[in-house]
Amino acid sequence: MNMAHQATPSSQKALMMELKSLQEQPVEGFRITLVEESDLYNWEVAIFGPPNTLYEGGYFKAHIKFPVDYPYSPPTFRFLTKMWHPNIYENGDVCISILHPPVDDPQSGELPSERWNPTQNIRTILLSVISLLNEPNTFSPANVDASVMFRKWRDSKGKDKEYAEIIRKQVLSTAAEAERDGVKVPTTLAEYCVQTRVPSQDSSSDLLYDDLYDDDMEEEDEDEDESEMESVGEAGAISCLEDGGTSTRRYDNQDDSGNEDS
């Protein structure tokens, strides 16, 4: 048992710890599963479109692939659902600073502090992606046509509807897959902000957790996760407010038409 424990890659231990944390304290608007039970390096993500945005009611799937040296190198995030967005490539790859390797590249226009570093984790990635959906970076777009279209929609305060109509069609096209998966997509702030504790899939999963981690390590990691999540939440476009035991979600930098202030 000790030899097996010593041979376990540190990345596998880190991923198991993060997976357990996300199952017990989910990130709102996301569902996380493993593509295969035996493979911790490939995750499937289901993203619910945030209410009061163009993506409301959407059910978007993505894959996260982690490198063996995680968290020293960033994972890749690829949408499986067809996405029309300034920062998503045609093949679904997400172009976002937090997922770029921590190298100094002046030509990229990114500061080293904006890129990946080992203190980041899957929570900060998920929160960054949901923020990116609502606040695209049009300065270095992965999809130039989508970027131009988004700027027209934003600058016209929604009068130019081409961008919004494409997004809504993509949202509607996800309804069939949500139904096949037996998923009820949240469409109100109250539904979207509810967090539930996901039970362990079976007792063998708990045995695996116990085998890989010490309790004190787990508590330390969860404290770090909470601290990082708070910092990202303050910087992002979305935040949750609790009042009397119910959660509501506020969308900053948006007017009544769903447009963000530039």
XYZ file of C-alpha atoms in Angstrom:
262
model
C 0.000 0.000 0.000
C 2.802 2.441 0.882
C 4.644 1.721 -2.361
C 1.490 2.354 -4.387
C 0.891 5.558 -2.495
C 4.425 6.801 -3.199
C 4.088 5.969 -6.902
C 0.916 8.046 -7.317
C 1.723 11.199 -9.358
C 1.223 14.426 -7.443
C -1.036 15.678 -10.249
C -3.369 12.731 -9.708
C -3.566 13.499 -6.017
C -4.306 17.162 -6.738
C -7.024 16.298 -9.251
C -8.690 13.816 -6.932
C -8.749 16.436 -4.194
C -10.246 19.054 -6.521
C -12.841 16.624 -7.832
C -13.959 15.739 -4.333
C -14.165 19.420 -3.402
C -16.272 20.191 -6.482
C -18.623 17.312 -5.744
C -19.173 18.505 -2.186
C -19.223 22.229 -3.001
C -20.170 22.612 -6.677
C -19.487 25.746 -8.678
C -22.855 27.242 -9.547
C -23.844 26.746 -13.167
C -21.603 23.714 -13.721
C -21.758 19.935 -13.502
C -18.494 17.981 -13.373
C -17.975 14.309 -14.235
C -15.077 12.142 -15.349
C -15.113 11.021 -18.982
C -13.975 7.619 -17.686
C -13.980 6.595 -14.040
C -10.362 5.416 -14.204
C -9.010 8.580 -15.879
C -8.582 11.631 -13.661
C -6.975 13.665 -16.436
C -10.085 14.012 -18.624
C -13.190 15.745 -17.266
C -16.530 16.456 -18.871
C -18.180 19.730 -17.951
C -21.795 20.755 -18.440
C -22.330 24.508 -18.318
C -25.714 26.106 -17.707
C -26.228 29.457 -19.402
C -26.550 32.196 -16.749
C -30.023 33.765 -16.455
C -30.505 37.317 -17.731
C -27.839 36.805 -20.412
C -27.930 35.702 -24.038
C -26.969 32.219 -22.838
C -29.970 31.785 -20.520
C -31.397 28.259 -20.745
C -28.360 26.896 -22.582
C -26.774 23.507 -21.865
C -23.188 23.549 -23.102
C -20.753 20.647 -22.842
C -16.980 20.838 -22.719
C -13.914 18.709 -22.021
C -11.067 19.666 -19.711
C -7.815 17.797 -20.312
C -5.129 18.043 -17.642
C -1.384 17.578 -18.247
C 0.630 15.115 -16.173
C 2.500 17.996 -14.511
C -0.679 19.799 -13.397
C -0.909 22.241 -11.618
C 2.436 23.517 -12.915
C 1.047 23.545 -16.459
C -2.512 24.579 -17.350
C -5.220 22.252 -18.674
C -6.975 22.748 -22.003
C -10.662 23.651 -22.146
C -12.593 22.667 -25.282
C -16.303 23.114 -25.909
C -18.024 20.108 -27.459
C -21.155 22.167 -28.092
C -20.973 24.467 -31.109
C -20.161 27.948 -29.805
C -20.152 31.312 -31.591
C -17.953 33.525 -29.434
C -15.012 35.919 -29.964
C -12.707 33.866 -27.717
C -13.624 30.343 -28.805
C -11.962 28.763 -31.832
C -13.941 26.889 -34.449
C -12.801 23.558 -32.953
C -14.144 24.609 -29.526
C -10.827 25.490 -27.858
C -11.143 28.380 -25.413
C -8.609 31.197 -25.733
C -8.265 32.815 -22.339
C -5.220 34.177 -20.517
C -5.619 31.984 -17.443
C -5.142 28.879 -19.627
C -1.973 30.129 -21.304
C 1.402 28.761 -20.091
C 3.291 31.010 -17.661
C 5.850 32.383 -20.113
C 6.869 35.954 -20.813
C 5.540 36.795 -24.296
C 5.386 40.574 -24.878
C 3.850 40.096 -28.330
C 0.774 38.435 -26.846
C -0.278 41.597 -25.035
C -0.753 39.565 -21.841
C 1.004 40.222 -18.568
C 2.700 37.214 -16.940
C 0.420 37.728 -13.944
C -2.631 37.153 -16.187
C -1.427 33.732 -17.288
C -1.587 30.378 -15.580
C 0.225 29.804 -12.314
C 0.137 26.840 -9.907
C -2.114 28.676 -7.441
C -4.956 28.537 -9.977
C -7.352 25.605 -9.959
C -10.444 24.277 -11.667
C -12.720 26.626 -9.729
C -10.913 29.710 -11.002
C -11.005 28.281 -14.528
C -14.756 27.658 -14.438
C -15.470 31.110 -13.043
C -13.216 32.668 -15.678
C -14.984 30.801 -18.490
C -18.465 31.840 -17.336
C -17.240 35.428 -17.054
C -15.710 35.209 -20.530
C -19.038 34.162 -22.059
C -20.595 37.411 -20.913
C -17.575 39.675 -21.331
C -15.577 38.624 -24.410
C -12.084 39.935 -25.016
C -12.264 41.506 -28.471
C -8.659 42.740 -28.498
C -7.184 39.334 -29.390
C -10.097 37.277 -30.716
C -9.977 33.610 -31.625
C -12.999 34.134 -33.891
C -12.630 37.472 -35.704
C -16.078 37.376 -37.317
C -17.760 36.714 -33.971
C -15.734 39.524 -32.417
C -16.821 42.046 -35.047
C -20.429 40.924 -34.710
C -20.304 41.148 -30.922
C -18.955 44.700 -31.033
C -21.767 45.743 -33.372
C -24.324 44.241 -30.996
C -22.720 45.841 -27.946
C -22.142 49.275 -29.475
C -25.685 49.413 -30.876
C -27.102 48.569 -27.427
C -28.717 45.460 -28.871
C -30.263 47.082 -31.948
C -27.988 45.079 -34.225
C -29.426 41.657 -33.417
C -27.280 39.356 -35.585
C -24.960 38.252 -32.778
C -27.796 37.757 -30.286
C -29.849 35.734 -32.773
C -26.979 33.316 -33.438
C -26.468 32.762 -29.704
C -30.158 32.185 -29.086
C -30.309 29.612 -31.894
C -27.366 27.780 -30.337
C -29.066 27.891 -26.941
C -32.287 26.430 -28.377
C -30.334 23.685 -30.124
C -29.010 22.455 -26.748
C -32.481 21.704 -25.356
C -32.653 18.275 -26.999
C -29.354 17.157 -25.464
C -30.392 18.360 -22.027
C -33.569 16.317 -22.363
C -31.595 13.237 -23.441
C -29.333 13.626 -20.413
C -32.313 14.075 -18.098
C -31.108 17.526 -17.064
C -33.367 20.404 -16.058
C -31.567 23.581 -17.032
C -31.989 26.415 -14.495
C -33.637 29.494 -15.991
C -34.100 31.672 -12.897
C -31.549 33.245 -10.599
C -32.854 31.263 -7.634
C -32.468 27.945 -9.487
C -29.065 28.891 -10.875
C -27.615 29.907 -7.522
C -28.695 26.830 -5.550
C -25.752 24.675 -4.517
C -26.285 21.078 -3.516
C -24.011 18.458 -2.028
C -23.496 15.691 -4.545
C -23.313 12.262 -2.867
C -20.362 9.995 -3.555
C -21.024 7.651 -6.460
C -20.114 4.589 -4.408
C -18.122 3.516 -1.386
C -15.087 2.688 -3.511
C -14.735 6.380 -4.358
C -14.523 7.240 -0.660
C -11.880 4.555 -0.168
C -9.851 6.086 -2.977
C -10.067 9.526 -1.396
C -8.971 8.166 1.973
C -6.101 6.280 0.396
C -4.706 9.298 -1.407
C -5.159 12.135 1.062
C -4.733 13.122 4.656
C -7.516 15.085 6.319
C -5.276 18.028 7.121
C -4.170 18.319 3.482
C -7.783 18.335 2.359
C -8.777 21.091 4.786
C -5.838 23.229 3.715
C -6.731 22.822 0.026
C -10.383 23.710 0.604
C -9.330 26.888 2.438
C -7.207 27.872 -0.554
C -10.072 27.089 -2.947
C -12.459 29.303 -1.006
C -9.978 32.174 -0.942
C -9.298 31.938 -4.681
C -12.987 31.626 -5.523
C -13.753 34.770 -3.547
C -11.058 36.749 -5.364
C -12.238 35.650 -8.788
C -15.864 36.286 -7.890
C -15.041 39.863 -6.942
C -13.247 40.447 -10.241
C -15.748 38.662 -12.483
C -19.022 39.747 -14.032
C -21.207 37.618 -11.783
C -21.615 37.372 -8.038
C -24.063 35.647 -5.691
C -25.780 37.342 -2.789
C -27.401 35.339 0.005
C -30.450 36.694 1.781
C -32.326 34.704 4.370
C -30.944 31.394 3.145
C -31.779 31.966 -0.523
C -29.237 32.868 -3.164
C -29.593 35.453 -5.885
C -27.124 36.311 -8.605
C -26.167 39.782 -9.722
C -24.759 40.577 -13.165
C -22.435 43.533 -12.937
C -21.802 45.922 -15.820
C -25.073 45.085 -17.557
C -28.030 47.226 -18.477
C -31.616 46.040 -18.727
C -31.198 44.879 -22.313
C -28.433 42.448 -21.358
C -25.614 44.595 -22.739
C -22.448 45.039 -20.747
C -20.795 48.397 -20.315
C -17.453 48.535 -22.057
